[in-house]
């Protein structure tokens, strides 16, 4: 039985470990042992409490692994990935760190390692879908609309975050990079709202966020944008807070006390944004690809609507992110992906058989991407 | 020539001093001498720089005054008023402090002093109008809608404050006391929005604030409410900030630094709320009084729309507040009001001749209250 070590046992890491458990020998690692309480009593998953910010500890824990899954918080993602690659272990990563992953490509090749990054839903499946079609037709534009939301809409923000508010706010601050007519341009986050109808829910509002990540480097497509979806109203209130400096990182000194507005704002939002692990929530995504195939203009649309698993309590966020990761991990563990180096998911999608296998895998978990093709005039 | 001492030379205090200057010997007092730069070069107003938080200094400055005007910030209003009364001087006050003024009634009588408080526009003229009609008919209900706003509506708050944001926020925190069917009830501030059309501007939004003040004690009218008007949208954003604890006075400790959210919020709002002294602004008020007069149901409506004085640069806020105060001050200086004790403006309005004289006075300054009477079925 092959050995998989899952670094990080948060909401997604746990779902990954449980999904791999029937087929592999799985070790889940986290600094916080209370995370392990979420595993069923009869689970065969090995649990290891360890501080993953310590390089030596990681090396020890992964020494016998056939594959590593990186599911640590973003701020420690790059360092963890580098440690795993240095140690000669293949890895599928969903830590979504901000550093440039391609810095690690030559290291991965040198160590004979397969390292797949950003392997969640978006980034993740969205990249694979684009990679798949980009390999087949001449893609002109790519649009991705994605959001994870609670079913219950509580005024005013109608939002729950499975991670710290400060990370959400970070997405609302960082300028969004888009591709327009072949050029990368920056637009302010939270701008250019569009109303998007989601069959199962109603109308959502999408706005610019900086979500294209590796796609800005890896594919030569003239028009690309990624937008985040929230319930209508959320964006406006965030815009107001942003406009008034409530998201500012600049420390303020008032009455001799120094604090950054973003820290206070994160603290105040935390109470209402904190996602109860049992909160019924969903993931919605819409991808629109247009392009030319043998002088025929095509429009290909994918829609995803996934809800939390009522029986197991696994959130939709964990399902859609985690099962893209496990589906891809299987390709490595089964010896199908043997290429060495660092791969963003669009590179995986470019291989039709790999892409269709991942799609099948997540479909077997009840996650369905519905594809609709149209010929355009 | 009678002597008037104006304590406080802020936006309103200055307008008061200038309005009284042609008829009286006026001394303007402020801790900040830069306030005096606003007076025209040929002004005969005496200027005194002094710290009005010092009782002894006040006593010295007012020792020869025939009348004192209290125009200090609210937080020092009560103490200043008390000092003036103790010193045996009559006063008209517009500091709008939060303490109970009636505690000073017996002191004022004992010292043979006329002390008129809350003598601005609302409170002020609104109280006088009600006092006048309450004396004539059997009033059943009193509604007052009032707001001072800039003409230019800048997203998102569309608001400028002539005083510190913390004082505005205070109005949005303090529960509003209303009279409903003879009982005083409390409603949360910012609630029960109503859209009010103002001919010269368009639609404004009015909401509950705690503005009835002395009326809750002095008049026996079963239904009374006071609402603040802002541009639509302002209330909603304030409600969001309030809901999320951004107005909380509870100190928070983050990273070892202790600060109250309201202090940070006030600081962040200050930049955009600060009113440029030349900002074109207006005051709008609508008062609706219903009552029964000899078995006839009457509805009496007053509307006020006043704009800043382009020629002199005096703001509408200073005009509508200050000239109610100077109009009333004249009644004392001319020996018409000789009653001793503490008087809220509704007590002045109850004397028809006084009320009509104040109304005439402010009309001579171009401020017109338009009255419309209706007989109701």
XYZ file of C-alpha atoms in Angstrom:
754
model
C 0.000 0.000 0.000
C 1.441 3.338 -1.028
C 2.027 5.944 1.644
C 0.579 9.465 1.503
C 1.366 12.190 4.026
C -1.146 15.050 4.244
C 0.464 18.161 5.710
C -2.268 20.224 7.402
C -5.528 18.804 8.756
C -7.772 21.816 8.435
C -11.179 21.698 6.759
C -9.745 20.678 3.367
C -6.765 18.648 4.580
C -9.088 16.407 6.600
C -11.386 15.806 3.634
C -8.353 14.881 1.515
C -7.028 12.424 4.106
C -10.439 10.750 4.439
C -10.865 10.520 0.680
C -7.475 8.819 0.230
C -7.825 6.517 3.249
C -9.534 3.536 1.553
C -6.796 3.169 -1.053
C -3.597 4.339 0.645
C -1.767 4.388 3.934
C -2.501 7.956 5.036
C -0.788 10.069 7.682
C -2.410 13.386 8.616
C -0.204 16.019 10.254
C -1.226 19.171 12.081
C 0.099 21.368 14.857
C -3.351 21.332 16.452
C -4.378 17.804 17.564
C -8.005 18.920 18.025
C -8.284 18.829 14.222
C -8.049 15.025 14.434
C -11.293 14.817 16.408
C -13.061 15.308 13.129
C -11.939 11.893 11.848
C -14.445 9.063 12.417
C -13.564 6.705 15.268
C -12.915 3.755 12.932
C -10.610 5.763 10.666
C -7.260 4.117 9.934
C -5.556 7.461 9.296
C -2.299 7.896 11.244
C -2.299 11.144 13.178
C 0.832 13.144 13.846
C 0.920 16.351 15.863
C 3.813 18.443 14.621
C 4.909 22.001 13.954
C 5.196 22.176 10.171
C 7.096 25.445 10.267
C 10.101 23.288 11.271
C 11.905 21.990 8.188
C 13.524 19.076 10.031
C 10.178 17.852 11.324
C 8.700 17.875 7.825
C 11.665 15.946 6.458
C 11.280 13.302 9.138
C 7.532 12.942 8.679
C 7.640 12.630 4.885
C 10.731 10.410 4.707
C 8.813 7.254 3.836
C 6.014 8.888 1.818
C 5.305 8.004 -1.807
C 3.433 11.294 -2.168
C 2.878 14.395 -0.055
C -0.206 16.590 -0.032
C 0.402 20.231 0.920
C -2.642 21.649 2.714
C -1.075 24.166 5.092
C -2.194 27.812 5.430
C -1.088 30.040 2.555
C 1.477 32.028 4.525
C 3.595 28.885 5.106
C 2.753 27.184 1.807
C 5.798 28.117 -0.264
C 8.300 27.201 2.424
C 6.630 23.847 3.021
C 6.518 23.066 -0.697
C 10.199 23.889 -1.066
C 11.126 21.649 1.857
C 9.190 18.723 0.383
C 10.772 19.163 -3.070
C 14.247 19.521 -1.586
C 13.653 16.243 0.176
C 12.909 14.557 -3.154
C 9.224 13.897 -2.590
C 6.440 14.468 -5.103
C 3.653 16.720 -3.904
C 0.198 17.988 -4.811
C -0.342 21.355 -3.139
C -3.440 23.376 -2.259
C -1.933 25.980 0.038
C -2.447 28.784 -2.526
C 0.562 30.830 -1.453
C 1.416 34.195 -2.968
C 5.063 33.582 -3.900
C 6.044 32.688 -7.472
C 5.974 28.861 -7.670
C 8.073 28.678 -10.863
C 11.146 29.530 -8.816
C 10.945 25.897 -7.704
C 10.690 24.315 -11.182
C 14.388 23.633 -11.684
C 14.728 22.372 -8.126
C 11.865 19.915 -8.731
C 13.469 18.696 -11.968
C 16.826 18.372 -10.258
C 15.339 16.298 -7.428
C 13.283 14.185 -9.829
C 10.016 15.294 -8.305
C 6.502 15.926 -9.613
C 5.090 19.025 -7.905
C 1.563 20.093 -8.803
C 0.426 23.349 -7.261
C -2.822 25.356 -6.929
C -4.696 22.081 -7.276
C -8.113 23.047 -5.875
C -11.305 24.255 -7.517
C -10.334 27.790 -8.621
C -7.419 27.852 -8.958
C -7.381 24.183 -9.827
C -10.209 22.765 -11.911
C -10.649 26.121 -13.611
C -7.031 25.926 -14.794
C -7.368 22.299 -15.907
C -10.498 23.083 -17.914
C -8.750 25.937 -19.663
C -5.595 23.848 -20.214
C -7.685 21.080 -21.787
C -9.458 23.335 -24.281
C -6.453 25.521 -24.959
C -4.702 22.378 -26.193
C -7.570 21.643 -28.578
C -8.762 24.972 -29.931
C -7.440 28.457 -30.396
C -8.787 30.095 -27.238
C -9.623 33.773 -27.475
C -11.131 34.414 -24.058
C -11.456 32.813 -20.667
C -13.832 33.977 -17.957
C -14.120 32.382 -14.570
C -16.753 33.268 -11.960
C -16.446 31.484 -8.651
C -17.737 31.736 -5.110
C -18.231 29.705 -1.962
C -21.175 30.925 0.104
C -23.458 29.950 2.964
C -27.073 29.173 2.017
C -28.280 31.445 4.802
C -27.924 35.121 3.931
C -27.399 37.141 7.086
C -27.460 40.921 6.740
C -25.329 42.817 5.983
C -22.441 40.790 4.535
C -24.270 37.519 3.780
C -20.953 35.733 3.990
C -19.020 33.188 5.991
C -15.319 32.557 5.554
C -13.698 29.190 6.164
C -10.475 31.096 6.809
C -9.478 34.303 8.585
C -11.233 37.556 7.503
C -7.808 39.051 6.933
C -7.243 36.605 4.045
C -10.587 37.523 2.494
C -9.840 41.220 2.885
C -6.465 40.572 1.232
C -8.386 39.461 -1.890
C -10.374 42.692 -1.764
C -7.247 44.843 -1.521
C -4.833 43.242 -3.989
C -5.235 44.699 -7.500
C -6.768 42.204 -9.919
C -4.608 41.314 -12.921
C -6.575 40.603 -16.109
C -5.595 39.949 -19.697
C -7.182 42.330 -22.186
C -6.289 42.141 -25.879
C -3.077 40.353 -25.090
C -1.914 42.724 -22.377
C -1.906 42.217 -18.626
C -3.747 45.088 -17.012
C -4.518 45.848 -13.385
C -7.943 46.764 -12.087
C -8.883 47.597 -8.565
C -10.365 44.655 -6.671
C -14.144 44.794 -5.996
C -14.760 46.722 -9.232
C -16.809 45.986 -12.365
C -19.701 44.192 -10.671
C -21.754 41.849 -12.846
C -24.934 40.070 -11.847
C -24.743 36.318 -12.449
C -27.742 34.035 -12.154
C -27.114 30.710 -10.475
C -30.046 28.330 -11.059
C -30.082 26.817 -7.601
C -29.669 30.081 -5.686
C -30.696 33.163 -7.608
C -28.667 36.191 -8.512
C -25.109 36.625 -7.300
C -22.768 39.529 -7.860
C -19.300 38.969 -9.339
C -16.429 41.440 -9.143
C -12.747 41.658 -10.013
C -10.294 39.772 -7.840
C -6.739 38.693 -8.532
C -7.406 35.028 -9.310
C -5.636 34.221 -12.589
C -2.332 33.459 -10.840
C -0.161 31.055 -12.923
C -2.377 31.506 -16.014
C -0.903 34.980 -16.490
C 2.440 33.298 -17.195
C 1.637 29.906 -18.657
C -0.918 30.453 -21.404
C -0.941 32.874 -24.278
C -4.638 33.761 -24.358
C -5.505 37.372 -25.215
C -8.458 37.837 -22.854
C -8.767 36.389 -19.373
C -10.577 37.416 -16.233
C -11.474 35.895 -12.922
C -14.208 37.214 -10.714
C -15.377 36.344 -7.233
C -19.096 35.843 -6.603
C -20.900 36.967 -3.470
C -24.503 37.734 -2.632
C -25.505 41.168 -3.934
C -24.755 43.831 -1.330
C -21.573 42.287 0.026
C -19.345 43.992 -2.495
C -20.836 47.420 -1.864
C -20.262 47.267 1.881
C -16.717 46.009 1.376
C -16.116 48.860 -1.044
C -17.285 51.356 1.583
C -14.965 49.904 4.212
C -12.106 49.867 1.729
C -12.732 53.436 0.568
C -12.656 54.678 4.135
C -9.388 53.086 5.074
C -10.817 50.300 7.221
C -8.660 47.848 5.224
C -5.508 49.933 5.522
C -2.334 48.213 6.682
C -0.813 51.569 7.627
C -0.514 51.619 11.436
C -2.429 54.424 13.134
C -1.493 55.879 16.480
C -4.435 57.046 18.550
C -4.059 57.973 22.197
C -0.592 56.460 22.169
C -1.819 53.087 20.913
C -0.695 51.876 17.507
C -2.826 49.578 15.440
C -3.578 48.992 11.770
C -7.200 49.458 10.676
C -7.144 46.105 8.857
C -6.364 44.315 12.122
C -9.262 45.930 13.923
C -11.585 45.344 10.984
C -10.579 41.678 10.760
C -11.208 41.326 14.461
C -14.658 42.920 14.229
C -15.670 40.876 11.173
C -14.387 37.609 12.602
C -17.359 37.161 14.917
C -19.910 37.213 12.126
C -17.829 35.710 9.322
C -16.643 32.673 11.223
C -17.955 29.594 9.471
C -19.483 26.995 11.715
C -18.122 23.658 10.392
C -21.759 22.542 10.054
C -22.878 25.625 8.151
C -24.757 24.558 5.024
C -22.818 26.080 2.145
C -22.239 25.697 -1.559
C -19.702 26.322 -4.280
C -20.765 27.873 -7.568
C -18.563 28.305 -10.612
C -19.135 29.340 -14.186
C -16.412 29.198 -16.804
C -16.829 30.600 -20.282
C -14.243 29.840 -22.948
C -14.507 31.213 -26.459
C -12.213 30.321 -29.287
C -11.807 29.283 -32.842
C -11.645 25.675 -34.003
C -11.047 25.183 -37.719
C -12.688 28.517 -38.636
C -15.652 27.800 -36.374
C -16.234 30.087 -33.391
C -17.018 28.074 -30.307
C -18.330 28.996 -26.910
C -17.821 26.420 -24.191
C -19.441 26.904 -20.814
C -18.903 24.882 -17.646
C -21.099 25.310 -14.625
C -20.578 23.815 -11.218
C -22.971 23.825 -8.346
C -21.975 21.753 -5.352
C -23.440 21.628 -1.878
C -22.017 20.442 1.467
C -22.411 16.752 2.245
C -25.217 16.494 4.770
C -24.309 12.919 5.742
C -20.583 13.296 6.336
C -20.568 16.989 7.215
C -17.862 17.645 4.630
C -18.216 21.183 3.329
C -18.561 21.928 -0.352
C -15.411 24.028 -0.114
C -13.515 20.959 1.124
C -15.190 18.702 -1.453
C -14.535 20.804 -4.529
C -11.012 21.758 -3.485
C -9.988 18.495 -1.867
C -11.264 16.041 -4.491
C -9.576 17.874 -7.352
C -6.431 17.418 -5.314
C -7.018 13.713 -4.547
C -8.067 12.986 -8.122
C -4.790 14.474 -9.314
C -2.815 12.751 -6.551
C -4.162 9.420 -7.813
C -2.670 10.066 -11.250
C 0.763 10.358 -9.663
C 0.284 7.448 -7.280
C -0.879 5.221 -10.148
C 2.221 6.142 -12.105
C 0.310 7.977 -14.823
C 1.954 11.341 -14.276
C 5.695 10.751 -14.265
C 6.892 14.109 -15.624
C 9.313 15.905 -13.344
C 9.163 19.563 -12.490
C 6.640 22.070 -11.220
C 3.186 21.952 -12.818
C 0.276 24.307 -12.475
C -3.069 22.547 -13.157
C -3.397 23.958 -16.708
C -0.413 21.766 -17.636
C -2.249 18.716 -16.267
C -5.428 19.661 -18.141
C -3.487 19.846 -21.403
C -3.271 16.041 -21.272
C -6.783 14.991 -22.303
C -6.662 11.589 -20.578
C -5.453 13.054 -17.283
C -8.079 15.811 -17.396
C -10.933 13.424 -18.160
C -9.782 11.078 -15.418
C -9.789 13.845 -12.799
C -13.208 14.961 -14.041
C -14.479 11.377 -13.685
C -12.932 11.074 -10.249
C -14.652 14.127 -8.842
C -17.885 13.126 -10.580
C -17.712 9.837 -8.627
C -17.774 12.083 -5.515
C -20.964 13.725 -6.786
C -19.329 16.889 -8.076
C -20.548 17.605 -11.577
C -19.214 20.113 -14.036
C -21.901 20.605 -16.657
C -20.532 21.465 -20.061
C -22.505 23.294 -22.725
C -21.071 23.939 -26.187
C -22.352 26.474 -28.656
C -21.347 27.404 -32.162
C -21.184 31.161 -32.473
C -21.711 33.199 -35.621
C -24.766 100.279 24.146
C -25.487 96.942 25.817
C -22.682 94.452 26.182
C -22.863 90.878 24.905
C -20.166 88.261 25.476
C -20.172 85.307 23.092
C -18.407 82.303 24.627
C -17.008 80.177 21.782
C -16.109 81.498 18.317
C -16.631 78.355 16.255
C -18.704 78.305 13.105
C -21.917 79.286 14.901
C -20.405 81.482 17.619
C -18.766 83.660 14.963
C -22.025 84.078 13.036
C -23.771 85.075 16.273
C -21.125 87.658 17.153
C -21.293 89.184 13.674
C -25.084 89.299 13.716
C -25.152 91.119 17.066
C -22.289 93.483 16.248
C -24.266 96.372 14.644
C -26.543 96.750 17.687
C -24.407 95.778 20.663
C -20.938 95.921 22.072
C -19.812 92.341 21.357
C -16.893 90.390 22.798
C -16.042 87.027 21.207
C -14.067 84.535 23.303
C -12.260 81.399 22.186
C -9.272 79.332 23.236
C -8.122 79.277 19.607
C -7.256 82.780 18.319
C -7.226 81.525 14.707
C -11.040 81.499 14.888
C -10.926 85.312 14.975
C -9.397 85.452 11.496
C -12.851 84.791 10.167
C -14.096 88.200 11.311
C -13.940 90.918 8.642
C -11.099 93.407 9.068
C -13.413 96.315 9.887
C -15.302 94.337 12.523
C -15.692 96.100 15.889
C -15.974 92.817 17.785
C -13.618 92.583 20.776
C -11.600 89.384 20.653
C -10.465 87.552 23.764
C -8.351 84.409 23.722
C -9.163 82.403 26.827
C -9.562 78.884 28.132
C -13.267 78.617 28.890
C -12.838 75.450 30.897
C -11.537 77.752 33.660
C -14.406 79.040 35.792
C -12.480 82.062 37.041
C -11.647 83.184 33.525
C -15.301 82.984 32.482
C -16.358 85.003 35.517
C -13.854 87.716 34.701
C -14.775 87.896 31.021
C -18.535 88.110 31.590
C -18.389 90.433 34.598
C -19.621 93.490 32.665
C -21.905 91.668 30.217
C -25.619 92.423 29.940
C -26.074 89.051 28.260
C -23.955 86.009 27.585
C -24.235 83.655 24.608
C -23.080 80.102 25.253
C -21.644 78.588 22.067
C -19.020 76.219 23.435
C -18.690 72.538 22.408
C -21.321 70.246 23.944
C -18.986 68.453 26.319
C -18.262 71.695 28.218
C -21.700 73.260 27.749
C -23.332 72.417 31.058
C -20.393 73.524 33.181
C -20.119 76.807 31.293
C -23.851 77.471 31.620
C -23.726 76.801 35.340
C -20.784 79.175 35.806
C -22.586 81.964 33.958
C -25.799 81.497 35.955
C -23.900 81.332 39.250
C -22.330 84.611 38.306
C -25.774 86.185 37.915
C -25.693 86.700 34.161
C -28.518 85.938 31.731
C -27.604 83.598 28.919
C -28.876 82.152 25.665
C -27.186 78.821 25.061
C -26.623 76.694 21.969
C -24.071 74.219 23.275
C -26.592 71.331 23.199
C -25.081 69.452 26.107
C -26.352 66.094 27.288
C -26.855 66.825 31.000
C -30.304 67.668 32.399
C -30.627 71.472 32.176
C -33.539 71.658 34.644
C -31.116 71.011 37.484
C -30.148 74.651 36.980
C -33.685 76.115 37.091
C -33.751 76.955 40.790
C -30.217 78.340 40.637
C -31.261 80.634 37.762
C -34.309 81.842 39.712
C -32.228 82.371 42.827
C -29.671 84.437 40.923
C -32.368 86.415 39.088
C -31.212 85.176 35.716
C -32.931 84.362 32.424
C -31.307 81.257 30.930
C -32.597 80.006 27.587
C -31.100 76.743 26.424
C -31.112 74.622 23.233
C -31.804 77.797 21.286
C -30.814 76.713 17.761
C -32.812 75.329 14.870
C -33.672 71.822 16.110
C -33.617 71.863 19.023
C -34.588 75.511 19.022
C -37.059 76.748 16.430
C -38.696 73.319 16.342
C -39.416 73.636 20.071
C -40.666 77.220 19.718
C -43.035 76.237 16.916
C -44.469 73.426 18.987
C -44.676 75.642 22.081
C -46.597 78.255 20.113
C -49.220 75.851 18.755
C -49.452 73.782 21.903
C -50.554 76.960 23.655
C -53.312 77.519 21.094
C -54.685 74.082 20.212
C -54.870 70.651 21.735
C -51.839 69.045 20.062
C -52.052 65.326 19.414
C -48.841 64.733 17.513
C -45.555 66.423 16.713
C -43.121 65.229 14.065
C -39.849 66.906 13.273
C -37.559 65.970 10.382
C -34.309 67.864 10.199
C -30.949 67.673 8.504
C -27.955 69.768 7.530
C -26.229 68.486 4.398
C -23.709 69.446 1.736
C -25.121 70.048 -1.759
C -22.434 67.810 -3.224
C -23.124 64.144 -2.594
C -19.858 62.252 -2.382
C -20.103 58.474 -2.256
C -20.516 56.648 0.015
C -21.670 58.720 2.987
C -22.734 61.888 1.150
C -22.192 63.806 4.329
C -20.071 66.514 5.897
C -20.072 67.283 9.602
C -19.395 70.725 11.010
C -18.275 68.969 14.195
C -16.286 65.860 15.088
C -17.467 62.526 13.607
C -17.560 61.146 17.138
C -20.443 63.522 17.945
C -22.352 62.418 14.854
C -21.739 58.760 15.696
C -22.988 59.502 19.205
C -26.351 60.445 17.659
C -26.371 57.142 15.795
C -25.656 55.125 18.947
C -27.852 56.755 21.594
C -31.325 55.177 21.676
C -34.017 57.532 20.367
C -36.728 58.439 22.846
C -40.171 58.971 21.270
C -43.623 59.577 22.674
C -46.214 57.043 21.500
C -49.766 57.186 22.856
C -48.642 59.121 25.867
C -45.726 56.893 26.769
C -42.033 57.499 26.283
C -40.568 54.583 24.367
C -37.050 53.883 23.176
C -36.146 52.870 19.653
C -32.744 52.097 18.313
C -31.150 55.022 16.488
C -30.956 54.767 12.673
C -34.159 52.704 12.549
C -37.558 53.264 10.854
C -36.286 54.979 7.715
C -38.774 57.173 5.859
C -38.242 58.843 2.517
C -38.943 62.575 2.638
C -39.099 64.738 -0.471
C -37.470 68.133 -0.188
C -38.490 70.364 -3.107
C -35.113 71.974 -3.637
C -33.049 68.787 -3.340
C -34.977 65.608 -4.004
C -35.524 62.650 -1.763
C -33.872 62.403 1.636
C -34.040 59.591 4.146
C -35.100 60.251 7.730
C -34.468 57.911 10.653
C -34.858 57.821 14.418
C -32.467 59.878 16.516
C -32.750 61.097 20.077
C -33.722 64.688 19.379
C -36.778 65.477 21.490
C -34.663 66.421 24.524
C -36.545 68.857 26.830
C -39.869 68.231 25.048
C -40.040 64.815 26.697
C -40.383 66.617 30.033
C -42.040 69.925 29.303
C -45.076 69.212 27.130
C -47.851 66.721 27.562
C -48.359 65.651 23.949
C -49.185 61.977 23.351
C -47.184 61.460 20.134
C -43.822 62.991 19.345
C -40.909 61.973 17.212
C -37.784 63.557 15.829
C -35.885 62.179 12.893
C -32.605 63.108 11.278
C -32.467 63.467 7.482
C -29.532 62.356 5.357
C -29.120 61.462 1.694
C -30.419 57.953 0.994
C -27.654 55.399 1.540
C -25.962 57.132 4.450
C -28.137 55.431 7.038
C -27.568 51.972 5.620
C -23.790 52.256 5.705
C -23.912 53.643 9.234
C -26.138 50.743 10.238
C -23.572 48.276 8.844
C -20.735 49.908 10.767
C -22.846 49.983 13.910
C -23.947 46.359 13.576
C -20.353 45.223 13.236
C -19.072 46.987 16.302
C -17.232 49.794 14.511
C -19.044 52.264 16.806
C -18.286 50.324 19.982
C -16.807 52.214 22.921
C -15.561 48.948 24.443
C -11.750 49.018 24.251
C -10.192 46.189 22.243
C -6.702 44.876 22.799
C -4.953 43.660 19.665
C -1.251 42.867 19.636
C -0.919 44.534 23.015
C -2.450 47.801 21.836
C -5.738 48.951 23.339
C -8.122 51.103 21.402
C -11.890 51.532 21.080
C -13.384 50.893 17.649
C -15.323 54.183 17.819
C -12.041 56.107 18.123
C -10.556 54.427 15.087
C -13.783 54.827 13.118
C -14.009 58.525 14.007
C -10.426 58.967 12.918
C -11.033 57.235 9.586
C -14.258 59.135 8.892
C -12.807 62.497 9.870
C -10.892 62.911 6.617
C -13.950 62.638 4.424
C -16.525 64.145 6.782
C -14.617 67.275 7.617
C -16.609 70.242 6.397
C -14.649 72.821 4.482
C -15.893 76.178 5.856
C -16.717 77.129 2.258
C -18.649 73.935 1.508
C -22.029 74.832 -0.020
C -24.585 73.308 2.330
C -28.195 73.597 3.341
C -30.556 73.006 6.223
C -33.896 71.315 5.636
C -36.621 70.898 8.214
C -40.203 69.742 8.133
C -42.465 69.910 11.162
C -45.928 68.402 11.244
C -48.260 69.189 14.107
C -51.733 67.705 14.335
C -54.272 68.626 16.942
C -57.793 69.578 17.732
C -59.040 73.142 17.895
C -62.655 73.562 18.941
C -63.655 70.128 17.544
C -61.810 70.791 14.301
C -58.845 68.549 13.431
C -55.958 70.622 12.209
C -52.724 69.735 10.520
C -50.054 72.410 10.585
C -46.899 71.966 8.590
C -43.754 74.091 8.635
C -41.015 73.652 6.098
C -37.620 75.275 6.130
C -35.071 75.234 3.383
C -32.057 77.435 3.923
C -28.795 77.597 2.033
C -25.351 78.947 2.967
C -24.741 82.652 2.346
C -22.595 82.871 -0.756
C -21.659 86.490 -0.106
C -20.568 86.276 3.521
C -19.589 82.610 3.540
C -21.773 82.000 6.592
C -23.003 78.409 6.535
C -26.656 77.538 6.686
C -25.953 75.592 9.859
C -24.599 78.776 11.450
C -27.457 80.884 10.030
C -30.344 78.705 11.139
C -28.833 77.954 14.545
C -27.215 81.297 15.214
C -30.058 83.610 14.194
C -32.621 81.766 16.290
C -30.223 82.416 19.133
C -29.657 86.110 18.298
C -33.381 86.676 17.675
C -34.084 85.319 21.129
C -31.161 87.197 22.684
C -32.690 90.425 21.365
C -35.891 89.748 23.295
C -33.876 89.657 26.520
C -31.675 92.618 25.618
C -34.744 94.696 24.736
C -36.263 93.857 28.090
C -39.131 91.864 26.619
C -38.284 88.612 28.319
C -37.838 89.360 31.998
C -38.922 86.028 33.491
C -36.289 84.412 35.689
C -35.318 80.767 35.567
C -34.302 78.190 33.010
C -36.309 78.108 29.785
C -36.261 75.626 26.941
C -37.414 77.234 23.656
C -40.920 75.709 23.826
C -41.539 77.998 26.808
C -40.527 81.011 24.708
C -42.745 79.868 21.819
C -45.737 79.670 24.152
C -45.708 83.494 24.192
C -47.203 84.335 20.808
C -45.593 87.792 20.579
C -42.136 86.472 21.414
C -42.480 83.618 18.951
C -43.653 85.859 16.121
C -40.891 88.334 16.818
C -38.183 85.631 16.609
C -39.792 84.336 13.410
C -39.729 87.879 11.970
C -36.140 88.347 13.060
C -34.853 85.270 11.297
C -37.019 86.086 8.281
C -35.153 89.419 8.077
C -32.020 87.259 7.707
C -33.602 85.452 4.772
C -34.599 82.325 6.688
C -38.181 81.468 5.950
C -40.379 78.952 7.684
C -43.285 78.255 5.371
C -46.460 77.371 7.190
C -49.299 75.389 5.633
C -52.532 74.699 7.513
C -55.033 72.031 6.650
C -58.339 71.027 8.104
C -58.523 67.270 8.445
C -61.656 65.132 8.377
